[in-house]
PDB file of C-alpha atoms in Angstrom:
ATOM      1  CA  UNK A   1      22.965  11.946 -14.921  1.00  0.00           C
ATOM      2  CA  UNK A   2      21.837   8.865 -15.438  1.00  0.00           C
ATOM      3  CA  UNK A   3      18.171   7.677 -15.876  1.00  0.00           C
ATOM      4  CA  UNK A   4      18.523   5.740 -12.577  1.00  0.00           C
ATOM      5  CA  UNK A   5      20.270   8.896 -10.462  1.00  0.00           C
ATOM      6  CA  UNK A   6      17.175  10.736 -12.273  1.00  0.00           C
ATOM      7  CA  UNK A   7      14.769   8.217 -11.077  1.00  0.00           C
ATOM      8  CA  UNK A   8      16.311   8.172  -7.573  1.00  0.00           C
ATOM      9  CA  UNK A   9      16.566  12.448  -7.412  1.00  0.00           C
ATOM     10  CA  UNK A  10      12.802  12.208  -7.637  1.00  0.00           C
ATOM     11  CA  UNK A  11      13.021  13.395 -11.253  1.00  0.00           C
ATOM     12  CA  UNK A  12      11.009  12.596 -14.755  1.00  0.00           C
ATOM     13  CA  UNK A  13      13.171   9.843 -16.132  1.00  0.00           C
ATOM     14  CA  UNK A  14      12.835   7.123 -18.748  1.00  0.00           C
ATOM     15  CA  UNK A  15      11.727   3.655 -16.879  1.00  0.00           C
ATOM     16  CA  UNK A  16      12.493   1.746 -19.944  1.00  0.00           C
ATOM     17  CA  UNK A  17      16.095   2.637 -20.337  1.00  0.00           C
ATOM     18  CA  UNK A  18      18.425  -0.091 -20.738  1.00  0.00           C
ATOM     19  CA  UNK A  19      20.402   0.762 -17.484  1.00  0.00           C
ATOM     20  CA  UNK A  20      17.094   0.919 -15.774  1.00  0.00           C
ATOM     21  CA  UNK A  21      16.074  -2.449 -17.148  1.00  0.00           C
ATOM     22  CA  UNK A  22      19.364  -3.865 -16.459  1.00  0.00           C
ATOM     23  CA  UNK A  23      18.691  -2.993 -12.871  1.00  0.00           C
ATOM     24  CA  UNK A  24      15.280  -4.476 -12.924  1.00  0.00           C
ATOM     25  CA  UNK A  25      16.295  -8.053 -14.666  1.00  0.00           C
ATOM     26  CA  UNK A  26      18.823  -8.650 -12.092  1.00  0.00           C
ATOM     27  CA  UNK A  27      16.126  -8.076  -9.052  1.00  0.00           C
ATOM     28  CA  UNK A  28      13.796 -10.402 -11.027  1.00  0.00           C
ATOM     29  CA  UNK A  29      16.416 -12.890 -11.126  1.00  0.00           C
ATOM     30  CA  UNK A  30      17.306 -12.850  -7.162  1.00  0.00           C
ATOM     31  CA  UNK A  31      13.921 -13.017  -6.436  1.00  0.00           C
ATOM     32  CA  UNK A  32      12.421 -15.977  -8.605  1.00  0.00           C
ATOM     33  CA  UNK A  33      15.761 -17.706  -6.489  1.00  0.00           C
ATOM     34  CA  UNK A  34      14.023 -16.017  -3.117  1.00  0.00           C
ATOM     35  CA  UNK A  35      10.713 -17.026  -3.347  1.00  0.00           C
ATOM     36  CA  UNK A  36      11.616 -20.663  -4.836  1.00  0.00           C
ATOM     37  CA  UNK A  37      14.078 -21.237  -1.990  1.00  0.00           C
ATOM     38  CA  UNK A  38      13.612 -22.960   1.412  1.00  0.00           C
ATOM     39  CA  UNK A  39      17.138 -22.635   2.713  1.00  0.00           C
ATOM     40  CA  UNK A  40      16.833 -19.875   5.580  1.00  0.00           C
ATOM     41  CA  UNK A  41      20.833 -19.029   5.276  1.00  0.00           C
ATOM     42  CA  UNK A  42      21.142 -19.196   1.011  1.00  0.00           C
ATOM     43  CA  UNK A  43      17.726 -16.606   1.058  1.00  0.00           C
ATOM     44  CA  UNK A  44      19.775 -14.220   3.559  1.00  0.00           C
ATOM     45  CA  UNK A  45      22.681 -14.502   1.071  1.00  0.00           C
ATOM     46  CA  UNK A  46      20.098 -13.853  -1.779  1.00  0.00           C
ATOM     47  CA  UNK A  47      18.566 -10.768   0.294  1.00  0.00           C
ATOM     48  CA  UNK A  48      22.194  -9.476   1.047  1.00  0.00           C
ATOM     49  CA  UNK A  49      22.693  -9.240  -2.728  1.00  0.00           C
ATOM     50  CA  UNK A  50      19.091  -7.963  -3.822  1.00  0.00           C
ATOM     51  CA  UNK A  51      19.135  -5.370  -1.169  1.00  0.00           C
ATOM     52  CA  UNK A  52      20.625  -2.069   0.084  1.00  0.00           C
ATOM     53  CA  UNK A  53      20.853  -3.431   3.109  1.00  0.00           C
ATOM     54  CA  UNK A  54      19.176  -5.175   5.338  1.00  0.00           C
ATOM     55  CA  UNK A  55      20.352  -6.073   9.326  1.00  0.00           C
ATOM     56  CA  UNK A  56      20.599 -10.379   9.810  1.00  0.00           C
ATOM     57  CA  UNK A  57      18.096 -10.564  12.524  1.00  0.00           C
ATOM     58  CA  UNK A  58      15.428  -9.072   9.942  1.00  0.00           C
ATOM     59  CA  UNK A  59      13.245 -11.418   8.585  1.00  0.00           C
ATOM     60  CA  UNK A  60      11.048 -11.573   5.324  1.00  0.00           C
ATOM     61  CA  UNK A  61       8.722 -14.192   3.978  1.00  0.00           C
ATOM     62  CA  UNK A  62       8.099 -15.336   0.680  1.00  0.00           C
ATOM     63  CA  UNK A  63       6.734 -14.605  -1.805  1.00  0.00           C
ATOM     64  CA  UNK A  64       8.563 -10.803  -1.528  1.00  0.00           C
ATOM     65  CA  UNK A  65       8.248  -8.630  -4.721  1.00  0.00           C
ATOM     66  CA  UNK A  66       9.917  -5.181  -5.288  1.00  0.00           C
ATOM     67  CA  UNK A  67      11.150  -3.194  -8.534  1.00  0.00           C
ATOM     68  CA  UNK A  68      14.765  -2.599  -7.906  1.00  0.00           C
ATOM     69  CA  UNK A  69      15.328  -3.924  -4.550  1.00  0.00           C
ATOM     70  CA  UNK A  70      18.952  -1.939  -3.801  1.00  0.00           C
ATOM     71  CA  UNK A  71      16.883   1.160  -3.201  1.00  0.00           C
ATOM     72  CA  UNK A  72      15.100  -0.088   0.262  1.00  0.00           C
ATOM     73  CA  UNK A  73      17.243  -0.674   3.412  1.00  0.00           C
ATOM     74  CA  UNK A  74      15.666  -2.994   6.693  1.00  0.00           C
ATOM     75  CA  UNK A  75      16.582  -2.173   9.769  1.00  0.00           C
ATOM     76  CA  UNK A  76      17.391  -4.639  13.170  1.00  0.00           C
ATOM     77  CA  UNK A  77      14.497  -7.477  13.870  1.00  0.00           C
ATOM     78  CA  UNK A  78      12.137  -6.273  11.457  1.00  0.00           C
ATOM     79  CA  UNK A  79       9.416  -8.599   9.833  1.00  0.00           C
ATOM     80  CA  UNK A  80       7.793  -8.527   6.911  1.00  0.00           C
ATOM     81  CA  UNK A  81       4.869 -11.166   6.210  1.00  0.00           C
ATOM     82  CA  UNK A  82       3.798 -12.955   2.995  1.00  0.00           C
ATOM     83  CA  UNK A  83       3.256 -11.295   0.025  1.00  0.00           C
ATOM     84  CA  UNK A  84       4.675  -7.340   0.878  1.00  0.00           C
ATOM     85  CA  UNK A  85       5.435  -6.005  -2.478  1.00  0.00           C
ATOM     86  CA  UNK A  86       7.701  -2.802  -2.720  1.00  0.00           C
ATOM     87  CA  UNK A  87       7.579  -0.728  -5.712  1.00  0.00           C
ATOM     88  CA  UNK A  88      10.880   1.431  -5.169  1.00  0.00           C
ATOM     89  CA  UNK A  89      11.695   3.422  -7.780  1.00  0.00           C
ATOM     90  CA  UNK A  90      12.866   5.858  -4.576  1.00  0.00           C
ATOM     91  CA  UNK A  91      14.228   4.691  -1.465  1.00  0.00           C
ATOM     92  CA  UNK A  92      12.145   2.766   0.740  1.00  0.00           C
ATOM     93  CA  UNK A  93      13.938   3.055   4.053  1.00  0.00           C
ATOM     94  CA  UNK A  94      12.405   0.465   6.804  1.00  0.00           C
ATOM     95  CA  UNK A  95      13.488   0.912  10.636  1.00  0.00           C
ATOM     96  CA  UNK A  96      14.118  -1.280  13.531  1.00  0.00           C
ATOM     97  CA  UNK A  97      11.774  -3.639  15.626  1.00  0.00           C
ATOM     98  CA  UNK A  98       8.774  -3.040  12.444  1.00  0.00           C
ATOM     99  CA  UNK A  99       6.312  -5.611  11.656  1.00  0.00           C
ATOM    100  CA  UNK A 100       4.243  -5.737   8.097  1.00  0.00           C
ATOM    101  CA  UNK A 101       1.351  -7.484   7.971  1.00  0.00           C
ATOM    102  CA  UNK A 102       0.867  -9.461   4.427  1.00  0.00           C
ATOM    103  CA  UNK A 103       0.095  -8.562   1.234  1.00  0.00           C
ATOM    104  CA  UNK A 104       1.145  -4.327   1.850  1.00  0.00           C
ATOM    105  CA  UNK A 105       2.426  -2.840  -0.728  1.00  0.00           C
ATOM    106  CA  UNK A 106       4.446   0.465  -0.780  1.00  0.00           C
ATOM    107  CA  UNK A 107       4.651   2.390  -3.714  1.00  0.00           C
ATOM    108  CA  UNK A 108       7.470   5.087  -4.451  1.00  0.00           C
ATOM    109  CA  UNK A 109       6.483   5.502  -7.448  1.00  0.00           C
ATOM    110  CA  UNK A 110       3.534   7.629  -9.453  1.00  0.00           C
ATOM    111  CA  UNK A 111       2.116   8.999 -12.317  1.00  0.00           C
ATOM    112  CA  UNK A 112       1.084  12.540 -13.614  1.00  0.00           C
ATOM    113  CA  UNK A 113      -2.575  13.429 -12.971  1.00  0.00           C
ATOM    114  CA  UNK A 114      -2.686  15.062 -16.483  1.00  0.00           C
ATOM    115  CA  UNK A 115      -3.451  12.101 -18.674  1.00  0.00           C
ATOM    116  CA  UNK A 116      -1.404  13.703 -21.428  1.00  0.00           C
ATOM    117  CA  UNK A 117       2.025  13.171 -19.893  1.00  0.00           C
ATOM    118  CA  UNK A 118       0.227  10.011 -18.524  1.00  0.00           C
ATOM    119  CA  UNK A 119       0.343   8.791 -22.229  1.00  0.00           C
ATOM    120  CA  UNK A 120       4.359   9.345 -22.243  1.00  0.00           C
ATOM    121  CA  UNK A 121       4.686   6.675 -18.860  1.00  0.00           C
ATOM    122  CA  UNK A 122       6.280   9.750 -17.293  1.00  0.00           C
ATOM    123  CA  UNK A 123       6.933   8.560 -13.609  1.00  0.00           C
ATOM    124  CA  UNK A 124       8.425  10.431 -11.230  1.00  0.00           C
ATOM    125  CA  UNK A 125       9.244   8.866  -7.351  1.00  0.00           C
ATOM    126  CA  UNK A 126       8.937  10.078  -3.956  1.00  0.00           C
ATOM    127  CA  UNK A 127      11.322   8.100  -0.960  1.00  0.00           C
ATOM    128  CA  UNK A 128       9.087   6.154   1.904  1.00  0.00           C
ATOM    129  CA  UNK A 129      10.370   6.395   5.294  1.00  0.00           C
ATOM    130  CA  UNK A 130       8.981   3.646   8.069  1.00  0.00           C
ATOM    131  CA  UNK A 131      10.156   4.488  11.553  1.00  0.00           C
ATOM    132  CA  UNK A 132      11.122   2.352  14.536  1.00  0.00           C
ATOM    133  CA  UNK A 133       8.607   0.371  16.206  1.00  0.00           C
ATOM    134  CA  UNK A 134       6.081   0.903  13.653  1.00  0.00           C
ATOM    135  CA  UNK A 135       3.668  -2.194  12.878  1.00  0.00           C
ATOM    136  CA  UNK A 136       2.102  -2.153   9.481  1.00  0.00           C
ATOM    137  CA  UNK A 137      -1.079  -4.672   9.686  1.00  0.00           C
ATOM    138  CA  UNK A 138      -5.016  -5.699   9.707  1.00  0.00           C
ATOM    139  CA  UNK A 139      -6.585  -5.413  12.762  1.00  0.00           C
ATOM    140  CA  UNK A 140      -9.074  -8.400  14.907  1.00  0.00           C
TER     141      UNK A 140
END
């Protein structure tokens, strides 16, 4: 198995392997061309190829930050405002007609309480599940 299926099965697993980092790089590289892009139809290209999937009629506005990005899948006419960072080290799985306020952040990931396997980085991830019609935001 490797340390991605690990990371993915919700087991310990090494963050800094090189398939892992691979992974990583080539979301960091689609999103630097996201969030510097204007161009409505080349950032729905870019988001085809960062993410799992995500339906056309979704929308998301820059700046966007996640981890892995092909781990988080956005259903029909869903919006997510400025500044939503993902950390998704698990599936983040994102349903129809949603709405996400800016700056929220949703985090897959965590960290042993006991600070000695802290000291190792051991991570382990846990899959977030938004439903339909949800809306994620501050209130007046």
């Amino acid at each position: 198995m490797t340390e991605f299926e690990k990371m993915l099965a919700g087991e310990e697993f090494d963050g800094g392997s090189e398939s892992i980092n691979q992974i990583r790089q080539n979301a960091a590289d689609l999103l630097q061309a996201i969030n510097q892009n204007t161009n409505e139809a080349q950032r729905d290209e870019l988001f085809q190829q960062l993410m799992g999937s995500i339906d056309g009629s979704s929308i998301i506005r820059s700046p966007f930050y996640c981890e892995f990005g092909k781990t988080i899948s956005i259903g029909k006419k869903t919006f997510l405002n400025m500044n939503v960072t993902m950390l998704d080290g698990a599936k983040i799985t994102i349903g129809s007609n949603v709405l996400i306020g800016p700056n929220t952040q949703f985090y897959s990931a965590s960290h042993d309480l006991n600070y000695l396997k802290r000291r190792s980085w051991a991570t382990q991830c846990a899959p977030i599940v938004v439903e339909d019609d949800v809306w994620i935001g501050g209130m007046l």
